[in-house]
Amino acid sequence: MNEAIKISNLTKSYGTHIVLNGLDFCVPQGEIFALLGVNGAGKTTSLECIEGLRNYDSGSITVNGRVGIQLQSASLPGHIKALEAIILFAKWNRTAPDKAMLDALGIDEFAKKQYYQLSTGQKRRLHLALALTRNPDILFLDEPTAGLDVEGRLSLHRQIRQLKARGKTIILASHDMTEVENLCDRIAILSGGKIAFTGTVKQLGETIGKHYNLTIQTENGTEKYESENIGDSLLSLLMQYKEKGETIIDIRIDRGSLEQHFIKIAKGA
């Protein structure tokens, strides 16, 4: 499969503070790829370097295709109408508004509204429409569903999947681990200015190892436990509750969440 993006030995420092320290990863065409990291890990710097918004010190960045960017924090003049903004961006990119894309994003319902009148969800959809104006091959989405209600998030997720079905490569930055798990083909986790992990969510769980969460409910309340060996831990806990004379009402067992796995690797565990 051809590579949409390839990053090799990328470095970036701010004074004596090293943010990116030999960053390496690639994204195949047609993939939804998430770049994750705790605050200060270099995620935003990485994206800005790839997008061409920030200079880097050394290394190489290869981007194969047209790029569209939906920034996390973006704004337009308060009194410009949604459709006026789309027409303006289309002229800048020497193209015509894509009616099918506008219909899919539901732009018609607020096309004649001024920007300051739009809800958060409508602004997100408008920003996505503007990022898609030049029919990009690669789309950067930075916290695309931040501030949206459940219905708005589900709607935007459907649109992201439709873009992938059309062959678009999507780079996603999100703090919503459920969103990442539902949408992404692969994820990369930044730690210490380098990639600490690249792979699928399933592979991340396998890398961390078997991690279980146990919830035991008794007449006296609910207790939560973590375990790497479910058999031994559960047997030991059952014996402890028996010795204390507490009656167990319910037991729930589940594998560690993506967020727990992410935190372990991101913090260098």
PDB file of C-alpha atoms in Angstrom:
ATOM      1  CA  MET A   1       0.000   0.000   0.000  1.00  0.00           C
ATOM      2  CA  ASN A   2       1.307   3.484  -0.890  1.00  0.00           C
ATOM      3  CA  GLU A   3       2.239   5.838   1.913  1.00  0.00           C
ATOM      4  CA  ALA A   4       0.240   9.030   2.341  1.00  0.00           C
ATOM      5  CA  ILE A   5       2.657  10.373   4.987  1.00  0.00           C
ATOM      6  CA  LYS A   6       6.168   9.343   5.971  1.00  0.00           C
ATOM      7  CA  ILE A   7       8.083  10.898   8.871  1.00  0.00           C
ATOM      8  CA  SER A   8      11.779  10.104   9.308  1.00  0.00           C
ATOM      9  CA  ASN A   9      13.986  11.116  12.253  1.00  0.00           C
ATOM     10  CA  LEU A  10      12.056  14.341  12.860  1.00  0.00           C
ATOM     11  CA  THR A  11      13.467  16.673  15.529  1.00  0.00           C
ATOM     12  CA  LYS A  12      12.196  19.909  16.982  1.00  0.00           C
ATOM     13  CA  SER A  13      13.367  21.914  19.984  1.00  0.00           C
ATOM     14  CA  TYR A  14      12.291  25.135  21.640  1.00  0.00           C
ATOM     15  CA  GLY A  15      15.521  26.507  23.028  1.00  0.00           C
ATOM     16  CA  THR A  16      16.988  23.741  25.185  1.00  0.00           C
ATOM     17  CA  HIS A  17      13.663  21.898  25.438  1.00  0.00           C
ATOM     18  CA  ILE A  18      13.561  18.935  23.039  1.00  0.00           C
ATOM     19  CA  VAL A  19       9.981  18.263  21.925  1.00  0.00           C
ATOM     20  CA  LEU A  20      10.531  15.801  19.068  1.00  0.00           C
ATOM     21  CA  ASN A  21      13.539  13.524  19.337  1.00  0.00           C
ATOM     22  CA  GLY A  22      13.861  11.390  16.207  1.00  0.00           C
ATOM     23  CA  LEU A  23      10.188  10.876  15.362  1.00  0.00           C
ATOM     24  CA  ASP A  24       9.490   8.049  12.874  1.00  0.00           C
ATOM     25  CA  PHE A  25       6.180   6.757  11.542  1.00  0.00           C
ATOM     26  CA  CYS A  26       4.220   6.367   8.326  1.00  0.00           C
ATOM     27  CA  VAL A  27       0.533   6.377   7.390  1.00  0.00           C
ATOM     28  CA  PRO A  28      -0.720   4.286   4.437  1.00  0.00           C
ATOM     29  CA  GLN A  29      -3.217   5.816   2.038  1.00  0.00           C
ATOM     30  CA  GLY A  30      -6.857   5.325   2.959  1.00  0.00           C
ATOM     31  CA  GLU A  31      -6.229   4.789   6.686  1.00  0.00           C
ATOM     32  CA  ILE A  32      -7.738   6.538   9.708  1.00  0.00           C
ATOM     33  CA  PHE A  33      -4.717   7.089  11.929  1.00  0.00           C
ATOM     34  CA  ALA A  34      -4.698   8.610  15.427  1.00  0.00           C
ATOM     35  CA  LEU A  35      -1.718  10.425  16.917  1.00  0.00           C
ATOM     36  CA  LEU A  36      -2.043  10.333  20.704  1.00  0.00           C
ATOM     37  CA  GLY A  37      -0.061  11.722  23.593  1.00  0.00           C
ATOM     38  CA  VAL A  38      -0.465  13.303  26.999  1.00  0.00           C
ATOM     39  CA  ASN A  39      -0.231  17.097  27.227  1.00  0.00           C
ATOM     40  CA  GLY A  40       3.306  18.191  26.382  1.00  0.00           C
ATOM     41  CA  ALA A  41       4.196  14.971  24.541  1.00  0.00           C
ATOM     42  CA  GLY A  42       4.673  16.832  21.248  1.00  0.00           C
ATOM     43  CA  LYS A  43       1.436  15.843  19.489  1.00  0.00           C
ATOM     44  CA  THR A  44       0.455  19.347  18.417  1.00  0.00           C
ATOM     45  CA  THR A  45       4.012  20.192  17.359  1.00  0.00           C
ATOM     46  CA  SER A  46       4.161  17.010  15.261  1.00  0.00           C
ATOM     47  CA  LEU A  47       0.905  17.795  13.500  1.00  0.00           C
ATOM     48  CA  GLU A  48       1.866  21.421  12.870  1.00  0.00           C
ATOM     49  CA  CYS A  49       5.182  20.334  11.327  1.00  0.00           C
ATOM     50  CA  ILE A  50       3.427  17.830   9.049  1.00  0.00           C
ATOM     51  CA  GLU A  51       0.774  20.383   8.100  1.00  0.00           C
ATOM     52  CA  GLY A  52       3.463  22.914   7.200  1.00  0.00           C
ATOM     53  CA  LEU A  53       2.412  25.354   9.932  1.00  0.00           C
ATOM     54  CA  ARG A  54       5.666  25.070  11.918  1.00  0.00           C
ATOM     55  CA  ASN A  55       9.336  24.691  10.975  1.00  0.00           C
ATOM     56  CA  TYR A  56      11.293  21.704  12.280  1.00  0.00           C
ATOM     57  CA  ASP A  57      15.007  21.342  13.018  1.00  0.00           C
ATOM     58  CA  SER A  58      15.972  18.183  11.117  1.00  0.00           C
ATOM     59  CA  GLY A  59      14.622  15.007   9.592  1.00  0.00           C
ATOM     60  CA  SER A  60      12.194  14.631   6.701  1.00  0.00           C
ATOM     61  CA  ILE A  61       8.456  14.816   6.090  1.00  0.00           C
ATOM     62  CA  THR A  62       6.890  13.366   2.945  1.00  0.00           C
ATOM     63  CA  VAL A  63       3.237  14.120   2.201  1.00  0.00           C
ATOM     64  CA  ASN A  64       1.780  12.509  -0.919  1.00  0.00           C
ATOM     65  CA  GLY A  65      -1.378  14.370  -1.888  1.00  0.00           C
ATOM     66  CA  ARG A  66      -3.487  17.449  -1.283  1.00  0.00           C
ATOM     67  CA  VAL A  67      -4.066  18.362   2.360  1.00  0.00           C
ATOM     68  CA  GLY A  68      -7.148  19.639   4.187  1.00  0.00           C
ATOM     69  CA  ILE A  69      -6.948  20.819   7.801  1.00  0.00           C
ATOM     70  CA  GLN A  70      -9.632  21.213  10.469  1.00  0.00           C
ATOM     71  CA  LEU A  71      -7.967  22.930  13.393  1.00  0.00           C
ATOM     72  CA  GLN A  72      -9.158  22.456  16.969  1.00  0.00           C
ATOM     73  CA  SER A  73      -9.438  26.214  17.477  1.00  0.00           C
ATOM     74  CA  ALA A  74     -10.660  28.044  14.391  1.00  0.00           C
ATOM     75  CA  SER A  75     -12.896  31.007  13.738  1.00  0.00           C
ATOM     76  CA  LEU A  76     -14.336  33.157  10.970  1.00  0.00           C
ATOM     77  CA  PRO A  77     -15.572  36.767  10.879  1.00  0.00           C
ATOM     78  CA  GLY A  78     -18.746  36.863  12.935  1.00  0.00           C
ATOM     79  CA  HIS A  79     -20.997  38.268  10.211  1.00  0.00           C
ATOM     80  CA  ILE A  80     -19.925  36.081   7.280  1.00  0.00           C
ATOM     81  CA  LYS A  81     -22.621  33.625   6.250  1.00  0.00           C
ATOM     82  CA  ALA A  82     -21.814  29.908   6.144  1.00  0.00           C
ATOM     83  CA  LEU A  83     -22.381  29.601   2.389  1.00  0.00           C
ATOM     84  CA  GLU A  84     -20.394  32.806   1.737  1.00  0.00           C
ATOM     85  CA  ALA A  85     -17.413  31.268   3.574  1.00  0.00           C
ATOM     86  CA  ILE A  86     -17.665  28.089   1.498  1.00  0.00           C
ATOM     87  CA  ILE A  87     -17.840  30.039  -1.781  1.00  0.00           C
ATOM     88  CA  LEU A  88     -14.873  32.189  -0.694  1.00  0.00           C
ATOM     89  CA  PHE A  89     -12.739  29.146   0.187  1.00  0.00           C
ATOM     90  CA  ALA A  90     -13.720  27.495  -3.092  1.00  0.00           C
ATOM     91  CA  LYS A  91     -12.518  30.547  -5.044  1.00  0.00           C
ATOM     92  CA  TRP A  92      -9.231  30.558  -3.138  1.00  0.00           C
ATOM     93  CA  ASN A  93      -8.745  26.911  -4.096  1.00  0.00           C
ATOM     94  CA  ARG A  94      -9.936  27.461  -7.683  1.00  0.00           C
ATOM     95  CA  THR A  95     -12.701  24.924  -7.404  1.00  0.00           C
ATOM     96  CA  ALA A  96     -16.491  24.835  -7.054  1.00  0.00           C
ATOM     97  CA  PRO A  97     -18.491  23.927  -3.936  1.00  0.00           C
ATOM     98  CA  ASP A  98     -19.263  20.208  -3.846  1.00  0.00           C
ATOM     99  CA  LYS A  99     -23.056  20.044  -3.440  1.00  0.00           C
ATOM    100  CA  ALA A 100     -23.016  16.347  -2.526  1.00  0.00           C
ATOM    101  CA  MET A 101     -20.494  17.017   0.236  1.00  0.00           C
ATOM    102  CA  LEU A 102     -22.469  20.019   1.507  1.00  0.00           C
ATOM    103  CA  ASP A 103     -25.663  17.936   1.560  1.00  0.00           C
ATOM    104  CA  ALA A 104     -23.894  15.138   3.461  1.00  0.00           C
ATOM    105  CA  LEU A 105     -22.731  17.636   6.100  1.00  0.00           C
ATOM    106  CA  GLY A 106     -26.175  19.245   6.342  1.00  0.00           C
ATOM    107  CA  ILE A 107     -24.872  22.717   5.467  1.00  0.00           C
ATOM    108  CA  ASP A 108     -28.176  23.773   3.849  1.00  0.00           C
ATOM    109  CA  GLU A 109     -29.930  24.034   7.209  1.00  0.00           C
ATOM    110  CA  PHE A 110     -27.693  26.942   8.256  1.00  0.00           C
ATOM    111  CA  ALA A 111     -26.208  28.127   4.934  1.00  0.00           C
ATOM    112  CA  LYS A 112     -27.715  31.617   5.261  1.00  0.00           C
ATOM    113  CA  LYS A 113     -26.923  32.043   8.960  1.00  0.00           C
ATOM    114  CA  GLN A 114     -24.086  34.317  10.042  1.00  0.00           C
ATOM    115  CA  TYR A 115     -21.130  32.641  11.701  1.00  0.00           C
ATOM    116  CA  TYR A 116     -21.812  34.107  15.158  1.00  0.00           C
ATOM    117  CA  GLN A 117     -25.328  32.607  15.050  1.00  0.00           C
ATOM    118  CA  LEU A 118     -24.122  29.034  14.530  1.00  0.00           C
ATOM    119  CA  SER A 119     -24.098  26.385  17.254  1.00  0.00           C
ATOM    120  CA  THR A 120     -20.885  24.556  18.140  1.00  0.00           C
ATOM    121  CA  GLY A 121     -21.978  21.551  16.082  1.00  0.00           C
ATOM    122  CA  GLN A 122     -22.797  23.709  13.056  1.00  0.00           C
ATOM    123  CA  LYS A 123     -19.430  25.440  13.289  1.00  0.00           C
ATOM    124  CA  ARG A 124     -17.669  22.048  13.407  1.00  0.00           C
ATOM    125  CA  ARG A 125     -19.531  20.927  10.284  1.00  0.00           C
ATOM    126  CA  LEU A 126     -18.722  24.193   8.529  1.00  0.00           C
ATOM    127  CA  HIS A 127     -15.018  23.920   9.419  1.00  0.00           C
ATOM    128  CA  LEU A 128     -14.995  20.370   8.046  1.00  0.00           C
ATOM    129  CA  ALA A 129     -16.683  21.565   4.833  1.00  0.00           C
ATOM    130  CA  LEU A 130     -14.008  24.257   4.436  1.00  0.00           C
ATOM    131  CA  ALA A 131     -11.243  21.674   5.002  1.00  0.00           C
ATOM    132  CA  LEU A 132     -12.807  19.533   2.252  1.00  0.00           C
ATOM    133  CA  THR A 133     -13.207  22.398  -0.230  1.00  0.00           C
ATOM    134  CA  ARG A 134     -10.118  21.505  -2.268  1.00  0.00           C
ATOM    135  CA  ASN A 135     -11.047  17.793  -2.294  1.00  0.00           C
ATOM    136  CA  PRO A 136      -7.986  16.783  -0.237  1.00  0.00           C
ATOM    137  CA  ASP A 137      -6.410  13.352  -0.300  1.00  0.00           C
ATOM    138  CA  ILE A 138      -5.272  13.712   3.326  1.00  0.00           C
ATOM    139  CA  LEU A 139      -7.441  15.258   6.030  1.00  0.00           C
ATOM    140  CA  PHE A 140      -6.181  16.428   9.439  1.00  0.00           C
ATOM    141  CA  LEU A 141      -8.844  16.522  12.163  1.00  0.00           C
ATOM    142  CA  ASP A 142      -7.806  18.009  15.509  1.00  0.00           C
ATOM    143  CA  GLU A 143     -10.395  17.245  18.214  1.00  0.00           C
ATOM    144  CA  PRO A 144     -13.193  17.248  15.590  1.00  0.00           C
ATOM    145  CA  THR A 145     -16.032  16.439  18.015  1.00  0.00           C
ATOM    146  CA  ALA A 146     -14.963  18.618  20.963  1.00  0.00           C
ATOM    147  CA  GLY A 147     -17.998  20.419  22.368  1.00  0.00           C
ATOM    148  CA  LEU A 148     -20.527  18.357  20.409  1.00  0.00           C
ATOM    149  CA  ASP A 149     -23.473  16.526  21.933  1.00  0.00           C
ATOM    150  CA  VAL A 150     -23.952  12.769  21.434  1.00  0.00           C
ATOM    151  CA  GLU A 151     -26.043  13.186  18.288  1.00  0.00           C
ATOM    152  CA  GLY A 152     -23.489  15.600  16.806  1.00  0.00           C
ATOM    153  CA  ARG A 153     -20.585  13.222  17.519  1.00  0.00           C
ATOM    154  CA  LEU A 154     -22.374  10.255  15.950  1.00  0.00           C
ATOM    155  CA  SER A 155     -23.236  12.314  12.872  1.00  0.00           C
ATOM    156  CA  LEU A 156     -19.646  13.481  12.428  1.00  0.00           C
ATOM    157  CA  HIS A 157     -18.355   9.935  12.941  1.00  0.00           C
ATOM    158  CA  ARG A 158     -20.600   8.747  10.096  1.00  0.00           C
ATOM    159  CA  GLN A 159     -19.207  11.469   7.859  1.00  0.00           C
ATOM    160  CA  ILE A 160     -15.614  10.533   8.753  1.00  0.00           C
ATOM    161  CA  ARG A 161     -16.309   6.903   7.849  1.00  0.00           C
ATOM    162  CA  GLN A 162     -17.846   8.011   4.542  1.00  0.00           C
ATOM    163  CA  LEU A 163     -14.697  10.004   3.776  1.00  0.00           C
ATOM    164  CA  LYS A 164     -12.579   6.927   4.417  1.00  0.00           C
ATOM    165  CA  ALA A 165     -14.859   4.915   2.125  1.00  0.00           C
ATOM    166  CA  ARG A 166     -14.054   7.470  -0.586  1.00  0.00           C
ATOM    167  CA  GLY A 167     -10.344   6.719  -0.153  1.00  0.00           C
ATOM    168  CA  LYS A 168      -9.366   9.689   2.030  1.00  0.00           C
ATOM    169  CA  THR A 169      -6.504   9.375   4.505  1.00  0.00           C
ATOM    170  CA  ILE A 170      -7.482  10.841   7.875  1.00  0.00           C
ATOM    171  CA  ILE A 171      -5.108  11.888  10.659  1.00  0.00           C
ATOM    172  CA  LEU A 172      -7.026  12.242  13.900  1.00  0.00           C
ATOM    173  CA  ALA A 173      -5.954  13.908  17.133  1.00  0.00           C
ATOM    174  CA  SER A 174      -8.418  13.293  19.955  1.00  0.00           C
ATOM    175  CA  HIS A 175      -8.619  12.961  23.723  1.00  0.00           C
ATOM    176  CA  ASP A 176     -11.780  10.860  23.359  1.00  0.00           C
ATOM    177  CA  MET A 177     -10.523   7.277  23.605  1.00  0.00           C
ATOM    178  CA  THR A 178     -13.935   5.848  22.675  1.00  0.00           C
ATOM    179  CA  GLU A 179     -13.849   7.925  19.499  1.00  0.00           C
ATOM    180  CA  VAL A 180     -10.340   6.688  18.695  1.00  0.00           C
ATOM    181  CA  GLU A 181     -11.295   3.068  19.336  1.00  0.00           C
ATOM    182  CA  ASN A 182     -14.421   3.288  17.155  1.00  0.00           C
ATOM    183  CA  LEU A 183     -12.892   5.134  14.206  1.00  0.00           C
ATOM    184  CA  CYS A 184      -9.199   4.376  13.837  1.00  0.00           C
ATOM    185  CA  ASP A 185      -7.426   1.616  11.930  1.00  0.00           C
ATOM    186  CA  ARG A 186      -4.174   2.268  13.814  1.00  0.00           C
ATOM    187  CA  ILE A 187      -2.878   4.524  16.559  1.00  0.00           C
ATOM    188  CA  ALA A 188       0.520   5.940  17.491  1.00  0.00           C
ATOM    189  CA  ILE A 189       1.413   7.019  21.016  1.00  0.00           C
ATOM    190  CA  LEU A 190       3.990   9.734  21.601  1.00  0.00           C
ATOM    191  CA  SER A 191       6.213   9.603  24.661  1.00  0.00           C
ATOM    192  CA  GLY A 192       9.439  11.510  25.251  1.00  0.00           C
ATOM    193  CA  GLY A 193       9.430  12.981  21.749  1.00  0.00           C
ATOM    194  CA  LYS A 194       9.367   9.558  20.091  1.00  0.00           C
ATOM    195  CA  ILE A 195       6.774   6.998  19.056  1.00  0.00           C
ATOM    196  CA  ALA A 196       6.370   4.570  21.939  1.00  0.00           C
ATOM    197  CA  PHE A 197       3.781   2.429  20.181  1.00  0.00           C
ATOM    198  CA  THR A 198       2.241   2.032  16.721  1.00  0.00           C
ATOM    199  CA  GLY A 199      -0.453  -0.486  15.858  1.00  0.00           C
ATOM    200  CA  THR A 200      -4.099  -1.399  16.278  1.00  0.00           C
ATOM    201  CA  VAL A 201      -6.072  -1.053  19.499  1.00  0.00           C
ATOM    202  CA  LYS A 202      -6.018  -4.850  19.824  1.00  0.00           C
ATOM    203  CA  GLN A 203      -2.234  -4.906  19.435  1.00  0.00           C
ATOM    204  CA  LEU A 204      -1.947  -2.235  22.118  1.00  0.00           C
ATOM    205  CA  GLY A 205      -3.790  -4.473  24.563  1.00  0.00           C
ATOM    206  CA  GLU A 206      -1.529  -7.376  23.661  1.00  0.00           C
ATOM    207  CA  THR A 207       1.581  -5.197  24.100  1.00  0.00           C
ATOM    208  CA  ILE A 208       0.555  -4.085  27.570  1.00  0.00           C
ATOM    209  CA  GLY A 209      -0.394  -7.608  28.557  1.00  0.00           C
ATOM    210  CA  LYS A 210      -3.493  -9.025  30.143  1.00  0.00           C
ATOM    211  CA  HIS A 211      -4.985  -6.372  32.379  1.00  0.00           C
ATOM    212  CA  TYR A 212      -8.304  -6.836  34.115  1.00  0.00           C
ATOM    213  CA  ASN A 213     -10.637  -4.676  36.157  1.00  0.00           C
ATOM    214  CA  LEU A 214     -12.691  -6.413  38.839  1.00  0.00           C
ATOM    215  CA  THR A 215     -15.726  -4.876  40.508  1.00  0.00           C
ATOM    216  CA  ILE A 216     -17.126  -6.692  43.530  1.00  0.00           C
ATOM    217  CA  GLN A 217     -20.404  -5.605  45.071  1.00  0.00           C
ATOM    218  CA  THR A 218     -21.410  -6.676  48.581  1.00  0.00           C
ATOM    219  CA  GLU A 219     -24.082  -5.635  51.037  1.00  0.00           C
ATOM    220  CA  ASN A 220     -21.555  -3.114  52.405  1.00  0.00           C
ATOM    221  CA  GLY A 221     -20.780  -1.413  49.088  1.00  0.00           C
ATOM    222  CA  THR A 222     -18.691  -1.768  45.933  1.00  0.00           C
ATOM    223  CA  GLU A 223     -14.924  -2.240  45.634  1.00  0.00           C
ATOM    224  CA  LYS A 224     -12.793  -2.071  42.479  1.00  0.00           C
ATOM    225  CA  TYR A 225      -9.540  -3.930  41.833  1.00  0.00           C
ATOM    226  CA  GLU A 226      -6.950  -4.255  39.064  1.00  0.00           C
ATOM    227  CA  SER A 227      -5.183  -7.496  38.203  1.00  0.00           C
ATOM    228  CA  GLU A 228      -2.739  -9.041  35.756  1.00  0.00           C
ATOM    229  CA  ASN A 229      -3.690 -12.593  36.791  1.00  0.00           C
ATOM    230  CA  ILE A 230      -7.444 -12.866  36.957  1.00  0.00           C
ATOM    231  CA  GLY A 231      -7.573 -16.444  38.287  1.00  0.00           C
ATOM    232  CA  ASP A 232      -5.285 -15.974  41.278  1.00  0.00           C
ATOM    233  CA  SER A 233      -6.652 -12.518  42.109  1.00  0.00           C
ATOM    234  CA  LEU A 234     -10.281 -13.573  42.013  1.00  0.00           C
ATOM    235  CA  LEU A 235      -9.633 -16.651  44.155  1.00  0.00           C
ATOM    236  CA  SER A 236      -7.723 -14.588  46.714  1.00  0.00           C
ATOM    237  CA  LEU A 237     -10.453 -11.927  46.857  1.00  0.00           C
ATOM    238  CA  LEU A 238     -13.224 -14.501  47.269  1.00  0.00           C
ATOM    239  CA  MET A 239     -11.337 -16.012  50.220  1.00  0.00           C
ATOM    240  CA  GLN A 240     -10.883 -12.573  51.802  1.00  0.00           C
ATOM    241  CA  TYR A 241     -14.578 -11.760  51.534  1.00  0.00           C
ATOM    242  CA  LYS A 242     -15.479 -15.194  52.950  1.00  0.00           C
ATOM    243  CA  GLU A 243     -13.166 -14.679  55.932  1.00  0.00           C
ATOM    244  CA  LYS A 244     -14.751 -11.261  56.590  1.00  0.00           C
ATOM    245  CA  GLY A 245     -18.205 -12.819  56.379  1.00  0.00           C
ATOM    246  CA  GLU A 246     -19.338 -10.471  53.607  1.00  0.00           C
ATOM    247  CA  THR A 247     -21.926 -11.734  51.132  1.00  0.00           C
ATOM    248  CA  ILE A 248     -21.038 -11.034  47.497  1.00  0.00           C
ATOM    249  CA  ILE A 249     -23.982  -9.772  45.453  1.00  0.00           C
ATOM    250  CA  ASP A 250     -22.306  -9.221  42.087  1.00  0.00           C
ATOM    251  CA  ILE A 251     -18.924  -9.581  40.347  1.00  0.00           C
ATOM    252  CA  ARG A 252     -17.975  -7.824  37.106  1.00  0.00           C
ATOM    253  CA  ILE A 253     -14.782  -8.466  35.148  1.00  0.00           C
ATOM    254  CA  ASP A 254     -13.574  -6.541  32.088  1.00  0.00           C
ATOM    255  CA  ARG A 255     -10.358  -5.986  30.192  1.00  0.00           C
ATOM    256  CA  GLY A 256      -8.486  -2.706  30.657  1.00  0.00           C
ATOM    257  CA  SER A 257      -9.780   0.132  28.543  1.00  0.00           C
ATOM    258  CA  LEU A 258      -7.910   1.816  25.684  1.00  0.00           C
ATOM    259  CA  GLU A 259      -7.480   4.843  27.948  1.00  0.00           C
ATOM    260  CA  GLN A 260      -5.740   2.762  30.624  1.00  0.00           C
ATOM    261  CA  HIS A 261      -3.429   1.174  28.043  1.00  0.00           C
ATOM    262  CA  PHE A 262      -2.707   4.579  26.508  1.00  0.00           C
ATOM    263  CA  ILE A 263      -1.793   6.132  29.856  1.00  0.00           C
ATOM    264  CA  LYS A 264       0.576   3.260  30.667  1.00  0.00           C
ATOM    265  CA  ILE A 265       2.567   3.639  27.452  1.00  0.00           C
ATOM    266  CA  ALA A 266       2.339   7.448  27.250  1.00  0.00           C
ATOM    267  CA  LYS A 267       3.857   7.736  30.720  1.00  0.00           C
ATOM    268  CA  GLY A 268       6.613   5.295  29.875  1.00  0.00           C
ATOM    269  CA  ALA A 269       5.306   2.335  31.869  1.00  0.00           C
TER     270      ALA A 269
END
